[in-house]
Amino acid sequence: DAGVIQSPRHEVTEMGQEVTLRCKPISGHDYLFWYRQTMMRGLELLIYFNNNVPIDDSGMPEDRFSAKMPNASFSTLKIQPSEPRDSAVYFCASDLAESSYNEQFFGPGTRLTVL
Amino acid sequence: GQSLEQPSEVTAVEGAIVQINCTYQTSGFYGLSWYQQHDGGAPTFLSYNALDGLEETGRFSSFLSRSDSYGYLLLQELQMKDSASYFCAVRDGDQAGTALIFGKGTTLSVSS
């Protein structure tokens, strides 16, 4: 398996623009997570899905952020409008609830810079 | 809610042994995990402890004491490539499939 795939790897945009981040989880995994990492706040959970259904979105900072998972192999995280404080690395991760090792698999991340 | 405490930085020399401690507070408990992250990279899984005791995987070992809400990651025979950030993490609940809550991370710097 190719692992968790994220695109784009880098995104530079101007304040006010819409940003869409994409994620393809590992085939067969039933959980998908979106995390954001900054120096100040560390690695924080934004939202996660189980079998394509959002379970907990309490970490989504505000209404400008939205996430969807239309099928088992694809998810998007959208920011509209973007602001400079959204600059961070956004990670997508997936795992299998039945795994005995409690391991989450992370994608390479999308480094977002909002000017 | 959940919270984890770990030191922010640790330094060591090649060949040495270093221990990174983690204390946690959780409403439920489903094991303690450790992840490694190299600068600019993705977090990668290192180890998982569901029960008390020591788990060994090559040069790395992880320990858990549930009664003390405490664990540590032990890195032996340190190499330059071990310079990275190390995160402890717990599940946000007492079952599989819930999200991971991460500590702030410990930056390990290994020098020659």
PDB file of C-alpha atoms in Angstrom:
ATOM      1  CA  ASP A   1       0.000   0.000   0.000  1.00  0.00           C
ATOM      2  CA  ALA A   2       1.188   3.519  -0.751  1.00  0.00           C
ATOM      3  CA  GLY A   3       0.259   4.786   2.668  1.00  0.00           C
ATOM      4  CA  VAL A   4      -1.851   7.849   3.384  1.00  0.00           C
ATOM      5  CA  ILE A   5      -1.670  10.285   0.483  1.00  0.00           C
ATOM      6  CA  GLN A   6      -2.141  14.024   0.859  1.00  0.00           C
ATOM      7  CA  SER A   7      -2.198  16.787  -1.681  1.00  0.00           C
ATOM      8  CA  PRO A   8      -0.942  19.346  -2.221  1.00  0.00           C
ATOM      9  CA  ARG A   9       2.271  19.015  -0.229  1.00  0.00           C
ATOM     10  CA  HIS A  10       2.714  22.765  -0.122  1.00  0.00           C
ATOM     11  CA  GLU A  11       0.181  25.534  -0.565  1.00  0.00           C
ATOM     12  CA  VAL A  12       0.812  29.251  -0.533  1.00  0.00           C
ATOM     13  CA  THR A  13      -2.222  31.469  -0.806  1.00  0.00           C
ATOM     14  CA  GLU A  14      -3.390  34.935   0.009  1.00  0.00           C
ATOM     15  CA  MET A  15      -5.702  35.867   2.821  1.00  0.00           C
ATOM     16  CA  GLY A  16      -9.326  35.512   1.855  1.00  0.00           C
ATOM     17  CA  GLN A  17      -8.786  32.742  -0.681  1.00  0.00           C
ATOM     18  CA  GLU A  18     -10.370  29.319  -0.438  1.00  0.00           C
ATOM     19  CA  VAL A  19      -8.037  26.425   0.332  1.00  0.00           C
ATOM     20  CA  THR A  20      -8.852  22.743  -0.178  1.00  0.00           C
ATOM     21  CA  LEU A  21      -6.662  20.002   1.230  1.00  0.00           C
ATOM     22  CA  ARG A  22      -7.087  16.405   0.095  1.00  0.00           C
ATOM     23  CA  CYS A  23      -6.474  13.042   1.662  1.00  0.00           C
ATOM     24  CA  LYS A  24      -6.631   9.422   0.561  1.00  0.00           C
ATOM     25  CA  PRO A  25      -6.500   7.026   3.519  1.00  0.00           C
ATOM     26  CA  ILE A  26      -5.014   3.544   3.494  1.00  0.00           C
ATOM     27  CA  SER A  27      -7.385   1.139   1.815  1.00  0.00           C
ATOM     28  CA  GLY A  28      -9.473  -0.767   4.339  1.00  0.00           C
ATOM     29  CA  HIS A  29      -8.993   1.662   7.198  1.00  0.00           C
ATOM     30  CA  ASP A  30     -12.260   2.732   8.776  1.00  0.00           C
ATOM     31  CA  TYR A  31     -11.117   5.852  10.620  1.00  0.00           C
ATOM     32  CA  LEU A  32      -9.782   9.087   9.163  1.00  0.00           C
ATOM     33  CA  PHE A  33      -8.388  11.979  11.178  1.00  0.00           C
ATOM     34  CA  TRP A  34      -7.407  15.539  10.335  1.00  0.00           C
ATOM     35  CA  TYR A  35      -4.761  17.154  12.569  1.00  0.00           C
ATOM     36  CA  ARG A  36      -3.124  20.561  12.515  1.00  0.00           C
ATOM     37  CA  GLN A  37       0.398  21.187  13.793  1.00  0.00           C
ATOM     38  CA  THR A  38       1.881  24.542  14.811  1.00  0.00           C
ATOM     39  CA  MET A  39       4.764  25.476  17.048  1.00  0.00           C
ATOM     40  CA  MET A  40       2.452  27.169  19.511  1.00  0.00           C
ATOM     41  CA  ARG A  41      -0.317  24.582  19.786  1.00  0.00           C
ATOM     42  CA  GLY A  42       1.446  21.361  18.857  1.00  0.00           C
ATOM     43  CA  LEU A  43      -0.443  18.574  17.132  1.00  0.00           C
ATOM     44  CA  GLU A  44      -4.174  19.083  17.579  1.00  0.00           C
ATOM     45  CA  LEU A  45      -7.131  17.102  16.305  1.00  0.00           C
ATOM     46  CA  LEU A  46      -9.554  18.964  14.053  1.00  0.00           C
ATOM     47  CA  ILE A  47     -12.100  16.315  13.079  1.00  0.00           C
ATOM     48  CA  TYR A  48     -12.389  12.600  12.550  1.00  0.00           C
ATOM     49  CA  PHE A  49     -14.599  10.211  10.599  1.00  0.00           C
ATOM     50  CA  ASN A  50     -15.668   6.619  11.078  1.00  0.00           C
ATOM     51  CA  ASN A  51     -16.901   4.836   7.951  1.00  0.00           C
ATOM     52  CA  ASN A  52     -17.208   8.227   6.228  1.00  0.00           C
ATOM     53  CA  VAL A  53     -19.382   9.714   8.977  1.00  0.00           C
ATOM     54  CA  PRO A  54     -18.054  12.661  11.027  1.00  0.00           C
ATOM     55  CA  ILE A  55     -17.774  11.601  14.675  1.00  0.00           C
ATOM     56  CA  ASP A  56     -16.225  14.575  16.422  1.00  0.00           C
ATOM     57  CA  ASP A  57     -15.641  18.004  14.910  1.00  0.00           C
ATOM     58  CA  SER A  58     -15.174  19.856  18.177  1.00  0.00           C
ATOM     59  CA  GLY A  59     -11.602  20.673  17.225  1.00  0.00           C
ATOM     60  CA  MET A  60     -12.574  22.592  14.103  1.00  0.00           C
ATOM     61  CA  PRO A  61     -11.570  26.149  14.994  1.00  0.00           C
ATOM     62  CA  GLU A  62     -14.471  28.000  13.445  1.00  0.00           C
ATOM     63  CA  ASP A  63     -17.051  28.011  10.693  1.00  0.00           C
ATOM     64  CA  ARG A  64     -14.445  28.840   8.105  1.00  0.00           C
ATOM     65  CA  PHE A  65     -13.288  25.219   8.358  1.00  0.00           C
ATOM     66  CA  SER A  66     -15.270  22.340   6.905  1.00  0.00           C
ATOM     67  CA  ALA A  67     -14.454  18.709   6.152  1.00  0.00           C
ATOM     68  CA  LYS A  68     -16.115  16.038   4.085  1.00  0.00           C
ATOM     69  CA  MET A  69     -15.615  12.376   3.379  1.00  0.00           C
ATOM     70  CA  PRO A  70     -17.802  11.464   0.392  1.00  0.00           C
ATOM     71  CA  ASN A  71     -16.443   7.910   0.198  1.00  0.00           C
ATOM     72  CA  ALA A  72     -14.034   5.546   1.933  1.00  0.00           C
ATOM     73  CA  SER A  73     -11.080   6.620  -0.167  1.00  0.00           C
ATOM     74  CA  PHE A  74     -11.255  10.392  -0.126  1.00  0.00           C
ATOM     75  CA  SER A  75     -11.597  13.303   2.264  1.00  0.00           C
ATOM     76  CA  THR A  76     -11.241  17.065   1.987  1.00  0.00           C
ATOM     77  CA  LEU A  77     -10.570  19.836   4.463  1.00  0.00           C
ATOM     78  CA  LYS A  78     -11.640  23.240   3.252  1.00  0.00           C
ATOM     79  CA  ILE A  79     -10.844  26.682   4.643  1.00  0.00           C
ATOM     80  CA  GLN A  80     -12.922  29.553   3.330  1.00  0.00           C
ATOM     81  CA  PRO A  81     -11.879  32.315   3.673  1.00  0.00           C
ATOM     82  CA  SER A  82      -8.321  31.602   4.736  1.00  0.00           C
ATOM     83  CA  GLU A  83      -6.445  33.809   7.220  1.00  0.00           C
ATOM     84  CA  PRO A  84      -2.732  34.115   8.084  1.00  0.00           C
ATOM     85  CA  ARG A  85      -3.302  32.387  11.438  1.00  0.00           C
ATOM     86  CA  ASP A  86      -4.350  29.250   9.535  1.00  0.00           C
ATOM     87  CA  SER A  87      -0.750  28.791   8.437  1.00  0.00           C
ATOM     88  CA  ALA A  88       0.292  25.360   9.724  1.00  0.00           C
ATOM     89  CA  VAL A  89       1.032  21.828   8.651  1.00  0.00           C
ATOM     90  CA  TYR A  90      -2.148  19.820   8.187  1.00  0.00           C
ATOM     91  CA  PHE A  91      -1.902  16.060   8.586  1.00  0.00           C
ATOM     92  CA  CYS A  92      -4.361  13.405   7.620  1.00  0.00           C
ATOM     93  CA  ALA A  93      -4.149  10.025   9.368  1.00  0.00           C
ATOM     94  CA  SER A  94      -6.041   6.766   9.161  1.00  0.00           C
ATOM     95  CA  ASP A  95      -6.297   3.645  11.234  1.00  0.00           C
ATOM     96  CA  LEU A  96      -8.170   0.424  11.719  1.00  0.00           C
ATOM     97  CA  ALA A  97     -10.182   0.098  14.895  1.00  0.00           C
ATOM     98  CA  GLU A  98      -9.425  -3.611  15.083  1.00  0.00           C
ATOM     99  CA  SER A  99      -5.684  -3.062  15.123  1.00  0.00           C
ATOM    100  CA  SER A 100      -4.080  -4.435  18.257  1.00  0.00           C
ATOM    101  CA  TYR A 101      -1.241  -1.942  18.126  1.00  0.00           C
ATOM    102  CA  ASN A 102      -3.291   1.213  18.353  1.00  0.00           C
ATOM    103  CA  GLU A 103      -1.303   2.660  15.445  1.00  0.00           C
ATOM    104  CA  GLN A 104      -2.346   5.623  13.373  1.00  0.00           C
ATOM    105  CA  PHE A 105      -0.761   6.110   9.963  1.00  0.00           C
ATOM    106  CA  PHE A 106      -0.019   9.697   9.019  1.00  0.00           C
ATOM    107  CA  GLY A 107       0.260  11.214   5.602  1.00  0.00           C
ATOM    108  CA  PRO A 108       3.191  13.480   4.686  1.00  0.00           C
ATOM    109  CA  GLY A 109       1.193  16.596   5.507  1.00  0.00           C
ATOM    110  CA  THR A 110       0.282  19.772   3.666  1.00  0.00           C
ATOM    111  CA  ARG A 111       2.294  22.832   4.617  1.00  0.00           C
ATOM    112  CA  LEU A 112      -0.087  25.776   4.293  1.00  0.00           C
ATOM    113  CA  THR A 113       1.101  29.366   4.211  1.00  0.00           C
ATOM    114  CA  VAL A 114      -1.494  32.128   4.130  1.00  0.00           C
ATOM    115  CA  LEU A 115      -0.050  35.525   3.293  1.00  0.00           C
TER     116      LEU A 115
ATOM    117  CA  GLY B   1     -10.512  16.097  29.386  1.00  0.00           C
ATOM    118  CA  GLN B   2      -7.218  14.570  28.445  1.00  0.00           C
ATOM    119  CA  SER B   3      -3.780  16.102  29.033  1.00  0.00           C
ATOM    120  CA  LEU B   4      -0.227  14.863  28.719  1.00  0.00           C
ATOM    121  CA  GLU B   5       3.003  16.286  30.090  1.00  0.00           C
ATOM    122  CA  GLN B   6       6.449  15.602  28.703  1.00  0.00           C
ATOM    123  CA  PRO B   7       9.732  17.547  28.756  1.00  0.00           C
ATOM    124  CA  SER B   8      10.192  19.981  25.913  1.00  0.00           C
ATOM    125  CA  GLU B   9      13.837  19.197  25.182  1.00  0.00           C
ATOM    126  CA  VAL B  10      16.437  16.538  25.876  1.00  0.00           C
ATOM    127  CA  THR B  11      20.048  16.460  24.711  1.00  0.00           C
ATOM    128  CA  ALA B  12      22.427  13.508  24.632  1.00  0.00           C
ATOM    129  CA  VAL B  13      25.521  12.206  22.864  1.00  0.00           C
ATOM    130  CA  GLU B  14      25.884   9.326  20.484  1.00  0.00           C
ATOM    131  CA  GLY B  15      25.925   5.955  22.174  1.00  0.00           C
ATOM    132  CA  ALA B  16      24.193   7.204  25.300  1.00  0.00           C
ATOM    133  CA  ILE B  17      20.831   6.210  26.767  1.00  0.00           C
ATOM    134  CA  VAL B  18      18.007   8.700  27.177  1.00  0.00           C
ATOM    135  CA  GLN B  19      14.617   8.427  28.846  1.00  0.00           C
ATOM    136  CA  ILE B  20      11.654  10.607  27.899  1.00  0.00           C
ATOM    137  CA  ASN B  21       8.925  10.685  30.513  1.00  0.00           C
ATOM    138  CA  CYS B  22       5.224  11.226  30.019  1.00  0.00           C
ATOM    139  CA  THR B  23       2.487  11.716  32.576  1.00  0.00           C
ATOM    140  CA  TYR B  24      -1.134  11.777  31.546  1.00  0.00           C
ATOM    141  CA  GLN B  25      -4.612  12.560  32.786  1.00  0.00           C
ATOM    142  CA  THR B  26      -7.485  10.853  31.031  1.00  0.00           C
ATOM    143  CA  SER B  27     -11.165  10.237  31.635  1.00  0.00           C
ATOM    144  CA  GLY B  28     -10.820   6.789  30.068  1.00  0.00           C
ATOM    145  CA  PHE B  29      -7.675   4.865  29.150  1.00  0.00           C
ATOM    146  CA  TYR B  30      -6.855   2.799  26.089  1.00  0.00           C
ATOM    147  CA  GLY B  31      -3.105   2.586  26.180  1.00  0.00           C
ATOM    148  CA  LEU B  32      -0.151   4.913  25.769  1.00  0.00           C
ATOM    149  CA  SER B  33       1.528   5.317  22.396  1.00  0.00           C
ATOM    150  CA  TRP B  34       4.755   6.924  21.272  1.00  0.00           C
ATOM    151  CA  TYR B  35       5.407   8.595  17.930  1.00  0.00           C
ATOM    152  CA  GLN B  36       8.561   9.938  16.328  1.00  0.00           C
ATOM    153  CA  GLN B  37       8.650  12.936  14.035  1.00  0.00           C
ATOM    154  CA  HIS B  38      11.677  14.100  12.121  1.00  0.00           C
ATOM    155  CA  ASP B  39      11.822  17.746  11.144  1.00  0.00           C
ATOM    156  CA  GLY B  40       9.448  18.338   8.251  1.00  0.00           C
ATOM    157  CA  GLY B  41       8.113  14.802   8.314  1.00  0.00           C
ATOM    158  CA  ALA B  42       5.046  12.925   9.421  1.00  0.00           C
ATOM    159  CA  PRO B  43       4.660  11.395  12.881  1.00  0.00           C
ATOM    160  CA  THR B  44       5.427   7.686  12.768  1.00  0.00           C
ATOM    161  CA  PHE B  45       4.393   5.067  15.271  1.00  0.00           C
ATOM    162  CA  LEU B  46       7.047   3.698  17.613  1.00  0.00           C
ATOM    163  CA  SER B  47       5.328   1.725  20.339  1.00  0.00           C
ATOM    164  CA  TYR B  48       2.169   1.043  22.295  1.00  0.00           C
ATOM    165  CA  ASN B  49       1.599  -0.058  25.868  1.00  0.00           C
ATOM    166  CA  ALA B  50      -1.809  -1.249  26.947  1.00  0.00           C
ATOM    167  CA  LEU B  51      -0.662  -3.052  30.086  1.00  0.00           C
ATOM    168  CA  ASP B  52       1.864  -2.241  32.794  1.00  0.00           C
ATOM    169  CA  GLY B  53       5.454  -3.095  32.093  1.00  0.00           C
ATOM    170  CA  LEU B  54       8.151  -2.779  29.511  1.00  0.00           C
ATOM    171  CA  GLU B  55       7.829  -3.315  25.768  1.00  0.00           C
ATOM    172  CA  GLU B  56      11.074  -3.627  23.829  1.00  0.00           C
ATOM    173  CA  THR B  57      11.556  -3.046  20.129  1.00  0.00           C
ATOM    174  CA  GLY B  58      15.210  -3.047  19.167  1.00  0.00           C
ATOM    175  CA  ARG B  59      16.985  -0.021  20.628  1.00  0.00           C
ATOM    176  CA  PHE B  60      13.705   1.485  21.807  1.00  0.00           C
ATOM    177  CA  SER B  61      11.680   0.437  24.824  1.00  0.00           C
ATOM    178  CA  SER B  62       8.515   1.837  26.330  1.00  0.00           C
ATOM    179  CA  PHE B  63       7.211   1.483  29.841  1.00  0.00           C
ATOM    180  CA  LEU B  64       3.784   2.011  31.371  1.00  0.00           C
ATOM    181  CA  SER B  65       2.498   2.266  34.929  1.00  0.00           C
ATOM    182  CA  ARG B  66      -1.258   2.711  34.858  1.00  0.00           C
ATOM    183  CA  SER B  67      -1.501   3.225  38.614  1.00  0.00           C
ATOM    184  CA  ASP B  68       0.888   6.191  38.325  1.00  0.00           C
ATOM    185  CA  SER B  69      -0.534   7.456  35.007  1.00  0.00           C
ATOM    186  CA  TYR B  70       3.055   7.463  33.813  1.00  0.00           C
ATOM    187  CA  GLY B  71       5.099   6.095  31.015  1.00  0.00           C
ATOM    188  CA  TYR B  72       8.472   6.577  29.398  1.00  0.00           C
ATOM    189  CA  LEU B  73      10.304   5.947  26.177  1.00  0.00           C
ATOM    190  CA  LEU B  74      13.847   4.641  26.529  1.00  0.00           C
ATOM    191  CA  LEU B  75      16.247   5.053  23.643  1.00  0.00           C
ATOM    192  CA  GLN B  76      19.518   3.130  23.838  1.00  0.00           C
ATOM    193  CA  GLU B  77      22.730   3.319  21.810  1.00  0.00           C
ATOM    194  CA  LEU B  78      21.699   6.711  20.521  1.00  0.00           C
ATOM    195  CA  GLN B  79      22.509   7.584  16.930  1.00  0.00           C
ATOM    196  CA  MET B  80      22.515  10.928  15.172  1.00  0.00           C
ATOM    197  CA  LYS B  81      19.441   9.851  13.208  1.00  0.00           C
ATOM    198  CA  ASP B  82      17.491   9.626  16.479  1.00  0.00           C
ATOM    199  CA  SER B  83      17.444  13.435  16.622  1.00  0.00           C
ATOM    200  CA  ALA B  84      13.743  14.129  16.284  1.00  0.00           C
ATOM    201  CA  SER B  85      10.635  15.035  18.251  1.00  0.00           C
ATOM    202  CA  TYR B  86       8.965  12.322  20.312  1.00  0.00           C
ATOM    203  CA  PHE B  87       5.301  12.461  21.262  1.00  0.00           C
ATOM    204  CA  CYS B  88       3.364  10.456  23.765  1.00  0.00           C
ATOM    205  CA  ALA B  89      -0.316  10.014  23.003  1.00  0.00           C
ATOM    206  CA  VAL B  90      -3.452   8.548  24.499  1.00  0.00           C
ATOM    207  CA  ARG B  91      -6.817   7.755  23.002  1.00  0.00           C
ATOM    208  CA  ASP B  92      -9.598  10.234  23.647  1.00  0.00           C
ATOM    209  CA  GLY B  93     -11.687   7.592  25.362  1.00  0.00           C
ATOM    210  CA  ASP B  94     -11.448   4.011  26.546  1.00  0.00           C
ATOM    211  CA  GLN B  95     -11.828   2.153  23.276  1.00  0.00           C
ATOM    212  CA  ALA B  96     -10.236   1.769  19.905  1.00  0.00           C
ATOM    213  CA  GLY B  97     -11.179   4.051  17.082  1.00  0.00           C
ATOM    214  CA  THR B  98     -11.221   7.256  19.066  1.00  0.00           C
ATOM    215  CA  ALA B  99      -8.868  10.084  18.268  1.00  0.00           C
ATOM    216  CA  LEU B 100      -5.368  10.382  19.656  1.00  0.00           C
ATOM    217  CA  ILE B 101      -4.497  13.216  22.001  1.00  0.00           C
ATOM    218  CA  PHE B 102      -0.830  14.129  21.745  1.00  0.00           C
ATOM    219  CA  GLY B 103       1.578  15.659  24.201  1.00  0.00           C
ATOM    220  CA  LYS B 104       3.470  18.763  23.117  1.00  0.00           C
ATOM    221  CA  GLY B 105       6.465  16.669  22.149  1.00  0.00           C
ATOM    222  CA  THR B 106      10.055  16.315  23.326  1.00  0.00           C
ATOM    223  CA  THR B 107      12.806  17.460  21.003  1.00  0.00           C
ATOM    224  CA  LEU B 108      15.794  15.132  21.253  1.00  0.00           C
ATOM    225  CA  SER B 109      19.128  16.420  20.031  1.00  0.00           C
ATOM    226  CA  VAL B 110      21.902  13.865  19.649  1.00  0.00           C
ATOM    227  CA  SER B 111      25.426  15.161  19.221  1.00  0.00           C
ATOM    228  CA  SER B 112      28.663  13.409  18.334  1.00  0.00           C
TER     229      SER B 112
END
